[in-house]
PDB file of C-alpha atoms in Angstrom:
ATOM      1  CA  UNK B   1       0.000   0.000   0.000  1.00 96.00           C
ATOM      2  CA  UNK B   2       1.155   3.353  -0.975  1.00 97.00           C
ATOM      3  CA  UNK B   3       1.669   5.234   1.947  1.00 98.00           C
ATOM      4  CA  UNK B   4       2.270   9.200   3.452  1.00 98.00           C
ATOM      5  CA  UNK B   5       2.824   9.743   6.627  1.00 98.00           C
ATOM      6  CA  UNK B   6       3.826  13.377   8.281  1.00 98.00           C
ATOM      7  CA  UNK B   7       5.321  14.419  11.706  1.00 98.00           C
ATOM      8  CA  UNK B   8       6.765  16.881  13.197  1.00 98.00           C
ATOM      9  CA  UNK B   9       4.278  19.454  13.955  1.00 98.00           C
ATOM     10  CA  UNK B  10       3.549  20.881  17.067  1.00 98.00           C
ATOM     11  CA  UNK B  11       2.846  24.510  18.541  1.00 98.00           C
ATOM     12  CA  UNK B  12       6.060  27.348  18.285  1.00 98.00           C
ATOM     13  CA  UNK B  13       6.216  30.502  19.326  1.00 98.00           C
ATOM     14  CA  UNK B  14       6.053  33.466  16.398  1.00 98.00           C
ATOM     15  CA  UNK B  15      10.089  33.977  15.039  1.00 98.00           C
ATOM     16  CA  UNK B  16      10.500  30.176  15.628  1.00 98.00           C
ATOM     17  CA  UNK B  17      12.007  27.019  13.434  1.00 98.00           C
ATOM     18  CA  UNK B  18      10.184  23.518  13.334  1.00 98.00           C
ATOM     19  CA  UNK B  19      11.256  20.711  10.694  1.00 98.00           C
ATOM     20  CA  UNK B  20       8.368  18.955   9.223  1.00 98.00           C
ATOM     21  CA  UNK B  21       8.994  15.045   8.187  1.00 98.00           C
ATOM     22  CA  UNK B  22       6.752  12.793   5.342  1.00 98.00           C
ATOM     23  CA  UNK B  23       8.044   8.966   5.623  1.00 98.00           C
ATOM     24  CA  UNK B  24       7.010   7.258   2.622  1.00 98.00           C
ATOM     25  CA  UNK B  25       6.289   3.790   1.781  1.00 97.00           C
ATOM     26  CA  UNK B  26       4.885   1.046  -1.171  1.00 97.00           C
ATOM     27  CA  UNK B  27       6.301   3.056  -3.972  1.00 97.00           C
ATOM     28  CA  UNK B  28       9.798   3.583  -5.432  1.00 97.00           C
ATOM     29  CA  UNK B  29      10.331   6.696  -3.439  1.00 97.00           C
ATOM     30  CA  UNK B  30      13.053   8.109  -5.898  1.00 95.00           C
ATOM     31  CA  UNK B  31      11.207   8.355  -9.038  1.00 96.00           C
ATOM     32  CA  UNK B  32       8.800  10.709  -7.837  1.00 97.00           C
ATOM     33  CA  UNK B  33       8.627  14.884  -7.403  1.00 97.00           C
ATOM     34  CA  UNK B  34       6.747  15.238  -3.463  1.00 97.00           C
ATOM     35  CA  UNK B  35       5.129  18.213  -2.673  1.00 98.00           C
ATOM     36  CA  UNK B  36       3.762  20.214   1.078  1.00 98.00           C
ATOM     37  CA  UNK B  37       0.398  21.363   0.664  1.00 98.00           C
ATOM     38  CA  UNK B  38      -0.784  23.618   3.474  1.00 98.00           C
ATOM     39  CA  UNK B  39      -4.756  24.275   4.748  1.00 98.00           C
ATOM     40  CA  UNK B  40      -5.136  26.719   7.551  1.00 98.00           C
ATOM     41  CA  UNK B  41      -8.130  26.359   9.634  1.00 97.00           C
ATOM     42  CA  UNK B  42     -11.879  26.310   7.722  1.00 97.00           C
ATOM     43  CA  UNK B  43      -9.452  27.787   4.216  1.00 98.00           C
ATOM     44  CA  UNK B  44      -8.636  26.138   1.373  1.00 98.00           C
ATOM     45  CA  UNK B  45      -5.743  24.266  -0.258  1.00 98.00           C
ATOM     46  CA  UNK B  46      -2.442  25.874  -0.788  1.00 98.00           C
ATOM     47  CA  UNK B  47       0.607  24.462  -2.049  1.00 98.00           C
ATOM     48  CA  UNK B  48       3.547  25.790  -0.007  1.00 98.00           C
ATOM     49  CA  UNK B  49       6.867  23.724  -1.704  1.00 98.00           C
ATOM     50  CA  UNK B  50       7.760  20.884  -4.407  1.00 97.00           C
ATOM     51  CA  UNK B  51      10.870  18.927  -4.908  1.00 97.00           C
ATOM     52  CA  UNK B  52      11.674  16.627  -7.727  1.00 96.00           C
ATOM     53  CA  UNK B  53      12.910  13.133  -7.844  1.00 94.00           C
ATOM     54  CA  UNK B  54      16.713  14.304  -7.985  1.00 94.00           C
ATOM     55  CA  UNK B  55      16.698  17.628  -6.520  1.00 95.00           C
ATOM     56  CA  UNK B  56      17.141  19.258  -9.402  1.00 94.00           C
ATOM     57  CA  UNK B  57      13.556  21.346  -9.462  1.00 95.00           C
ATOM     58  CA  UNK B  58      12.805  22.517  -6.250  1.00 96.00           C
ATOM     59  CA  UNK B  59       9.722  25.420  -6.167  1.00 96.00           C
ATOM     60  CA  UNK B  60       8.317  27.628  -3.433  1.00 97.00           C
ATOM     61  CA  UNK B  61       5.393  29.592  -3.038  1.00 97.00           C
ATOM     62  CA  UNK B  62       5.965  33.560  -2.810  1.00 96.00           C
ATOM     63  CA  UNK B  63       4.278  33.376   1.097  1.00 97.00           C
ATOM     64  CA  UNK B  64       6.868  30.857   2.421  1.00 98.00           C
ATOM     65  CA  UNK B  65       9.999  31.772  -0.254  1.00 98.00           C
ATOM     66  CA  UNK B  66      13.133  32.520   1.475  1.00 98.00           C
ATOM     67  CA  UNK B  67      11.806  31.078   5.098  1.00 98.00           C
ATOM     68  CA  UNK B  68      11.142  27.598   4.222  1.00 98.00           C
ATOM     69  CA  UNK B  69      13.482  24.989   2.936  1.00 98.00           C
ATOM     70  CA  UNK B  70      12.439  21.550   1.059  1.00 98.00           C
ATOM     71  CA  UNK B  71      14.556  18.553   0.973  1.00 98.00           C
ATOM     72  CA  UNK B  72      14.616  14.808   0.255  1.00 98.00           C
ATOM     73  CA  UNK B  73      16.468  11.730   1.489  1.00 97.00           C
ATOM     74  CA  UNK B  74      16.046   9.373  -1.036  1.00 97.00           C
ATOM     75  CA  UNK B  75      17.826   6.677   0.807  1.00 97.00           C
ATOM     76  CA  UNK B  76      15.446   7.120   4.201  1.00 98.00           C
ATOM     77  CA  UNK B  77      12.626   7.669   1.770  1.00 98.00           C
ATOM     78  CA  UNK B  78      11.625  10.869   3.613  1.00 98.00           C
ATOM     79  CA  UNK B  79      10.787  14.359   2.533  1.00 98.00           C
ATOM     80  CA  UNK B  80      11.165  17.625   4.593  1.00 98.00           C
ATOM     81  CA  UNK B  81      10.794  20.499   5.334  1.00 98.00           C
ATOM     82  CA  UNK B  82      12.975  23.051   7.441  1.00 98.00           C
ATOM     83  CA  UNK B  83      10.307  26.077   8.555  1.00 98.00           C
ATOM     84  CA  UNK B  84      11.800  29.295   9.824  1.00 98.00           C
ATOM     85  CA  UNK B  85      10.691  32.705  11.087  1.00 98.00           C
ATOM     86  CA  UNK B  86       7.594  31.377  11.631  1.00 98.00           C
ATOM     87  CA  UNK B  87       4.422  33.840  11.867  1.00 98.00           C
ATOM     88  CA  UNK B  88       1.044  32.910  12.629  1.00 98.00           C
ATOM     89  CA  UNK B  89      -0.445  32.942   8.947  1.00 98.00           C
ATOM     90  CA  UNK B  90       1.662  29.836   8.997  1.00 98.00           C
ATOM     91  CA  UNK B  91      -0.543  27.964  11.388  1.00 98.00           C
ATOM     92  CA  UNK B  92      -2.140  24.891   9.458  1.00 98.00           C
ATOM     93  CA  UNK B  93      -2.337  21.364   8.547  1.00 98.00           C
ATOM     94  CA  UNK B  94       0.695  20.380   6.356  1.00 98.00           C
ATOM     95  CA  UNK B  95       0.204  17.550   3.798  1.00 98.00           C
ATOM     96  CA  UNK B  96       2.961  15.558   1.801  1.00 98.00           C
ATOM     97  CA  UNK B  97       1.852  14.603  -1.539  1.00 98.00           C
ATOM     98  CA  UNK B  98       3.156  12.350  -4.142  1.00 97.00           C
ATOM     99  CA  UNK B  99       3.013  13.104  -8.012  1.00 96.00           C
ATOM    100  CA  UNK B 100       1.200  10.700  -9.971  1.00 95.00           C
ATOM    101  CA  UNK B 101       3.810  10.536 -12.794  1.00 92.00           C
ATOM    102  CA  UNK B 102       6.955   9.486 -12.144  1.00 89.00           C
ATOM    103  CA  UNK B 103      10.464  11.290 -13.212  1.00 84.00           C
ATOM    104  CA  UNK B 104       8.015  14.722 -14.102  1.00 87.00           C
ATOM    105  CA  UNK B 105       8.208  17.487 -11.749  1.00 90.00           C
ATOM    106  CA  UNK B 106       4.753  18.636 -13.764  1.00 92.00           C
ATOM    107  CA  UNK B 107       2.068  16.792 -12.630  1.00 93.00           C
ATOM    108  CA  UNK B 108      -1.265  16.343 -10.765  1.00 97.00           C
ATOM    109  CA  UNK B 109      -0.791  14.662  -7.042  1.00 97.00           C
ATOM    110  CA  UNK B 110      -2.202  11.124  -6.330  1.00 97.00           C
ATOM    111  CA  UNK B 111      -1.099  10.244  -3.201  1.00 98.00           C
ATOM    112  CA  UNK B 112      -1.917  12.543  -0.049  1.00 98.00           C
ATOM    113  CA  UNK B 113      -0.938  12.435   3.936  1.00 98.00           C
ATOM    114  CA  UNK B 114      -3.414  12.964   6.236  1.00 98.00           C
ATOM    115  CA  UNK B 115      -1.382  16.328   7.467  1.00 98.00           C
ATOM    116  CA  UNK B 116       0.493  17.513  10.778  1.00 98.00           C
ATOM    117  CA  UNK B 117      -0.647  20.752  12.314  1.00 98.00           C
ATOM    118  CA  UNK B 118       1.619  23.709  13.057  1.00 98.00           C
ATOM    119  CA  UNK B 119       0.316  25.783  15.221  1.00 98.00           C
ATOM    120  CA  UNK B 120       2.465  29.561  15.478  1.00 98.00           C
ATOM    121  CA  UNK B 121       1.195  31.262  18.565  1.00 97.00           C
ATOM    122  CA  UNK B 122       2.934  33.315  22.037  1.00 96.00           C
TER     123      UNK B 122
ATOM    124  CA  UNK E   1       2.175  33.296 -11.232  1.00 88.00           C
ATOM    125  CA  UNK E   2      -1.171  31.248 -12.405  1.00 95.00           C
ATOM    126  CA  UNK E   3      -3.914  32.608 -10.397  1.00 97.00           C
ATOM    127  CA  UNK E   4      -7.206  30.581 -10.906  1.00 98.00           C
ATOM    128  CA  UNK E   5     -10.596  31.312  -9.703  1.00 98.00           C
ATOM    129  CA  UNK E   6     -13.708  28.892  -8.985  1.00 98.00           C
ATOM    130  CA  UNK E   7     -17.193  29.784  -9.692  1.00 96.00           C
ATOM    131  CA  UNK E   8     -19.613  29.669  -7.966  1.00 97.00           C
ATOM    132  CA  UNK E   9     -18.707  29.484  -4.587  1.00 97.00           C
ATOM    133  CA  UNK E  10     -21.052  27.437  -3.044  1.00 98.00           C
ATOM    134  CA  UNK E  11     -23.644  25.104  -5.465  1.00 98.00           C
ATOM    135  CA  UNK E  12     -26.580  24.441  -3.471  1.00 97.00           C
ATOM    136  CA  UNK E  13     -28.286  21.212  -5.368  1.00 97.00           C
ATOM    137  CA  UNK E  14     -29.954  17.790  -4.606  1.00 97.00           C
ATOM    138  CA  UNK E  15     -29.138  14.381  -5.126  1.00 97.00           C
ATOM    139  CA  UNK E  16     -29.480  13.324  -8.618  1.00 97.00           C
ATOM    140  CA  UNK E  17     -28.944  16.311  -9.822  1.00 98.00           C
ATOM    141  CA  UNK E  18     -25.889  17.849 -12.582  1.00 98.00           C
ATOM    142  CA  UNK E  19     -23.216  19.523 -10.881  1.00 98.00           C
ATOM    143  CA  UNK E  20     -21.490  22.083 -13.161  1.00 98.00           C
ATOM    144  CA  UNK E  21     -17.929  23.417 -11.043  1.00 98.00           C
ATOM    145  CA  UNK E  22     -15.819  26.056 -13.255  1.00 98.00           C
ATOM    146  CA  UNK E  23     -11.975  26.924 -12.876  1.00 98.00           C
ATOM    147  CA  UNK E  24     -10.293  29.975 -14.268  1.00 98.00           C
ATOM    148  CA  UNK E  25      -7.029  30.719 -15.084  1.00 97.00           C
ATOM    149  CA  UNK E  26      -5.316  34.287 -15.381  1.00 97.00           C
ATOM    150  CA  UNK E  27      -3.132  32.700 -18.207  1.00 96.00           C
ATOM    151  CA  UNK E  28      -2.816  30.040 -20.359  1.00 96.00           C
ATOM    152  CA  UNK E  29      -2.599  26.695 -18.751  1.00 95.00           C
ATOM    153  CA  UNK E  30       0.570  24.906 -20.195  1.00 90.00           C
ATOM    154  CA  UNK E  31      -0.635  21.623 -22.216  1.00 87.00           C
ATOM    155  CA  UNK E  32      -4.043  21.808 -19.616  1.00 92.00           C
ATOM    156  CA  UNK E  33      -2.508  20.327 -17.079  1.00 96.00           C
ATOM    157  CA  UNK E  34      -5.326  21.162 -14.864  1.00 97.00           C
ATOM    158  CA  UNK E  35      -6.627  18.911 -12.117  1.00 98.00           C
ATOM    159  CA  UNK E  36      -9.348  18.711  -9.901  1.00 98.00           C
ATOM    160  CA  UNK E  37      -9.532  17.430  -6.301  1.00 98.00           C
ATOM    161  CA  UNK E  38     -12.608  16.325  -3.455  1.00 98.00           C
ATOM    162  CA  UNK E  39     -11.891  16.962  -0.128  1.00 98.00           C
ATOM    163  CA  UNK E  40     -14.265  16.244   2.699  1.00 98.00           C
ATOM    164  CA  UNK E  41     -14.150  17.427   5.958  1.00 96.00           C
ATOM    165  CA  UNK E  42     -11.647  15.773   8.142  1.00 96.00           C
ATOM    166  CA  UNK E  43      -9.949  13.858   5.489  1.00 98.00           C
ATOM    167  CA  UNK E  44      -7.033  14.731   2.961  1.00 98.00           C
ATOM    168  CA  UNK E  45      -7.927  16.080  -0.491  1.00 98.00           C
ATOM    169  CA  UNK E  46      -8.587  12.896  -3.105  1.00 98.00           C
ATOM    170  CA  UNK E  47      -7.843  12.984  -6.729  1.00 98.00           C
ATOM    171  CA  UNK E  48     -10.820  13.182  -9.288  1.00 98.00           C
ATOM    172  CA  UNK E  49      -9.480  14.438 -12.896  1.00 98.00           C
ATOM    173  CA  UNK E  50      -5.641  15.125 -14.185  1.00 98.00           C
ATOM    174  CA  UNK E  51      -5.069  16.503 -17.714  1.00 97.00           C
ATOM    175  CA  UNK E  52      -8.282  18.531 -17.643  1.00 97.00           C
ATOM    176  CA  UNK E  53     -10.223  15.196 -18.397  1.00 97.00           C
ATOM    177  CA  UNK E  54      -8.714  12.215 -17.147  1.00 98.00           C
ATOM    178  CA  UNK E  55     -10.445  10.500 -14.305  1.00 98.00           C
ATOM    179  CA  UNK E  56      -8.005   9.113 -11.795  1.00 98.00           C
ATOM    180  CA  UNK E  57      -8.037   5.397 -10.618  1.00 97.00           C
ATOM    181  CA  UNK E  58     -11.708   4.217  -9.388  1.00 97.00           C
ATOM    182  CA  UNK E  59     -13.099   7.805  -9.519  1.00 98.00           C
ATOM    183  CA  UNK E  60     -16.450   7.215 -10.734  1.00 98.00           C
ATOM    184  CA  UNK E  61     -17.835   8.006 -14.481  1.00 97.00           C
ATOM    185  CA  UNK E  62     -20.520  10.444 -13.624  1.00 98.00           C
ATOM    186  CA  UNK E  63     -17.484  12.888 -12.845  1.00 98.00           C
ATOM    187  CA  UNK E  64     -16.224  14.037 -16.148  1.00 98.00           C
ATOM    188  CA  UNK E  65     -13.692  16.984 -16.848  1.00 98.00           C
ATOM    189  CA  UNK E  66     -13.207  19.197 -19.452  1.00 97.00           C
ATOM    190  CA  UNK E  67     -11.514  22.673 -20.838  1.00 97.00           C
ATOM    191  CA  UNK E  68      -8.297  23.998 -22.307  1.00 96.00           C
ATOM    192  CA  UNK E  69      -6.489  27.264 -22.222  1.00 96.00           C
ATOM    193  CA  UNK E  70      -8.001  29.306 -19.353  1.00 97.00           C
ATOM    194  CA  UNK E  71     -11.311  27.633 -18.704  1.00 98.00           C
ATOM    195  CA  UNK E  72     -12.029  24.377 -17.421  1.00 98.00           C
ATOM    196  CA  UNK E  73     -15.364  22.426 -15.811  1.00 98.00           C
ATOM    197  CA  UNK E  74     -15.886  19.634 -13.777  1.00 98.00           C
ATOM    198  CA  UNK E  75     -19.544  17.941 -14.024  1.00 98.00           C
ATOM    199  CA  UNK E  76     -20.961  15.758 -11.955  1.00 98.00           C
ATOM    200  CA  UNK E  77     -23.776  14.041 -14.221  1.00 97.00           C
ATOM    201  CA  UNK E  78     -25.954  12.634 -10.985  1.00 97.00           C
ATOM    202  CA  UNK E  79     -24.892  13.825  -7.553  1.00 98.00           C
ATOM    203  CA  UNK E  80     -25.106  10.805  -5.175  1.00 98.00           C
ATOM    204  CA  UNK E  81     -24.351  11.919  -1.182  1.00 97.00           C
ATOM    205  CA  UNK E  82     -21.143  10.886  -1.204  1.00 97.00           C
ATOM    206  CA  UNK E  83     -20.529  13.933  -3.554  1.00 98.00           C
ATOM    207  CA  UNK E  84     -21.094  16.909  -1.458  1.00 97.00           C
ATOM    208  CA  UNK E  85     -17.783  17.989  -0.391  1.00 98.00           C
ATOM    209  CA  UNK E  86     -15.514  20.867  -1.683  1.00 98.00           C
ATOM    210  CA  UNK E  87     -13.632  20.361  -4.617  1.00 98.00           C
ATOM    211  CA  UNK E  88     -10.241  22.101  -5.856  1.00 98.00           C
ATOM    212  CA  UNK E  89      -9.132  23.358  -9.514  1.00 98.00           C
ATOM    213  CA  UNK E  90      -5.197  23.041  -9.699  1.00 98.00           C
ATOM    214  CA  UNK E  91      -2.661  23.980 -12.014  1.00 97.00           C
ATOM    215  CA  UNK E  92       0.532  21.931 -13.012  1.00 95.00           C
ATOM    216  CA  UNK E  93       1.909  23.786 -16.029  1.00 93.00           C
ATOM    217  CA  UNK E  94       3.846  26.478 -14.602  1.00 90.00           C
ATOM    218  CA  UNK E  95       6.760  24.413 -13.107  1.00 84.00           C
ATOM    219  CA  UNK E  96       7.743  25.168 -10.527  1.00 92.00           C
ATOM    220  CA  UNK E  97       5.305  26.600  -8.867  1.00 92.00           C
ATOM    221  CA  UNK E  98       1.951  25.510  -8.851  1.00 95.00           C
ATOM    222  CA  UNK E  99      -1.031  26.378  -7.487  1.00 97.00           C
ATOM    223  CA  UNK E 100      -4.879  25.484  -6.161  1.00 98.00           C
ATOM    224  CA  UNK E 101      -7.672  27.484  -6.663  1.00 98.00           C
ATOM    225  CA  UNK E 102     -10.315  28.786  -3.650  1.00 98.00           C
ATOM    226  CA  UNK E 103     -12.317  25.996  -3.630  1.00 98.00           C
ATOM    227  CA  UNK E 104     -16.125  25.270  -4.353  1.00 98.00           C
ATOM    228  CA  UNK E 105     -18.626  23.956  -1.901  1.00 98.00           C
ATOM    229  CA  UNK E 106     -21.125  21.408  -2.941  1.00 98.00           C
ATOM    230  CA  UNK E 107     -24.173  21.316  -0.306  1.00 96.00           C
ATOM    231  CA  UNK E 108     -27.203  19.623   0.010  1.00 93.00           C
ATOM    232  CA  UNK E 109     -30.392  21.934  -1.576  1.00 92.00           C
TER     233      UNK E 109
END
């Protein structure tokens, strides 16, 4: 079975760091792009952050760009991501998501998480 | 940036009846990779339609998707309960950023 699961959230003070995890499972883990999708509370979808299977394309939103950081252990078959200065428009539940094509960084997202909340509050 | 926008907002209808969801884009939507997404409350986002018109794995036939350039529509031919959820336009083409639109609510009439 083709499998998502996050950690790593938790509550942090506004200015803070927290490093969000997606282990991965039933899939070749290296052939695909992963992305973090973000919903804050009662909003929509938004997608925060996409690596592809090598590294090589990496993408941020404009809202998290220059704070966040994505990475990808291909040999722990785990995704990241490294959150910094951390305000409270930040606060949501973070999803992993797996493309549905392998070796494209372009395409739609199959697989899904079922999230890890941040929460940024004093 | 792509910057796409859902109409209407909220679709009040009843069961058994056609659902018509639009998406649209600011600009051109590279080679329409557009897809659309359920999500019900409490549970992650599912995959209905990739390509503007291909339904994903065991996603029933009465969804159908369609649409090129900057406008695109999901239909739901006969809404069964399951169906009322919120569903998501998304773009792929602009690597590498991509993005979702706001979102339309399906509720019961």
């Amino acid at each position: 079975e083709v499998q998502l699961v996050e950690s790593g959230g938790g509550l942090v003070q506004p200015g803070g760091s927290l490093r969000l995890s997606c282990a991965a499972s039933g899939f070749t883990f290296n052939d695909y792009t992963l992305h973090w999708v973000r919903q804050a509370p009662g909003k929509g979808l938004e997608w925060v952050s996409g690596v592809s299977w090598n590294s090589g394309t990496i993408g941020y939103a404009d809202s998290v760009k220059g704070r966040f950081t994505i990475s990808r252990d291909n040999a722990k078959n785990s995704l990241y991501l490294q959150m910094n200065s951390l305000r409270a428009d930040d606060t949501a539940l973070y999803y992993c998501a797996k493309n549905l094509w392998s070796s494209y960084y372009r395409s739609a997202m199959d697989v899904w998480g079922q999230g890890t909340t941040v929460t940024v509050s004093s | 940036e792509i910057v796409l926008t859902q109409s209407p907002g909220t679709l009040s209808l009843s069961p058994g009846e056609r659902a018509t969801l639009s998406c649209r884009a600011s600009q051109s939507v590279t080679s329409s990779y557009l897809a659309w997404y359920q999500q019900k409350p409490g549970q992650a986002p599912r995959l209905l339609i990739y390509s503007a018109s291909s339904r994903a794995t065991g996603i029933p036939d009465r969804f159908s998707g369609s649409g090129s350039g900057t406008d695109f529509t999901l239909t739901i031919s006969r809404l069964e309960p399951e169906d009322f959820a919120v569903y998501y336009c998304q773009q792929y083409g602009s690597s590498p950023i991509l993005t979702f639109g706001p979102g339309t609510k399906v509720d019961i009439k």
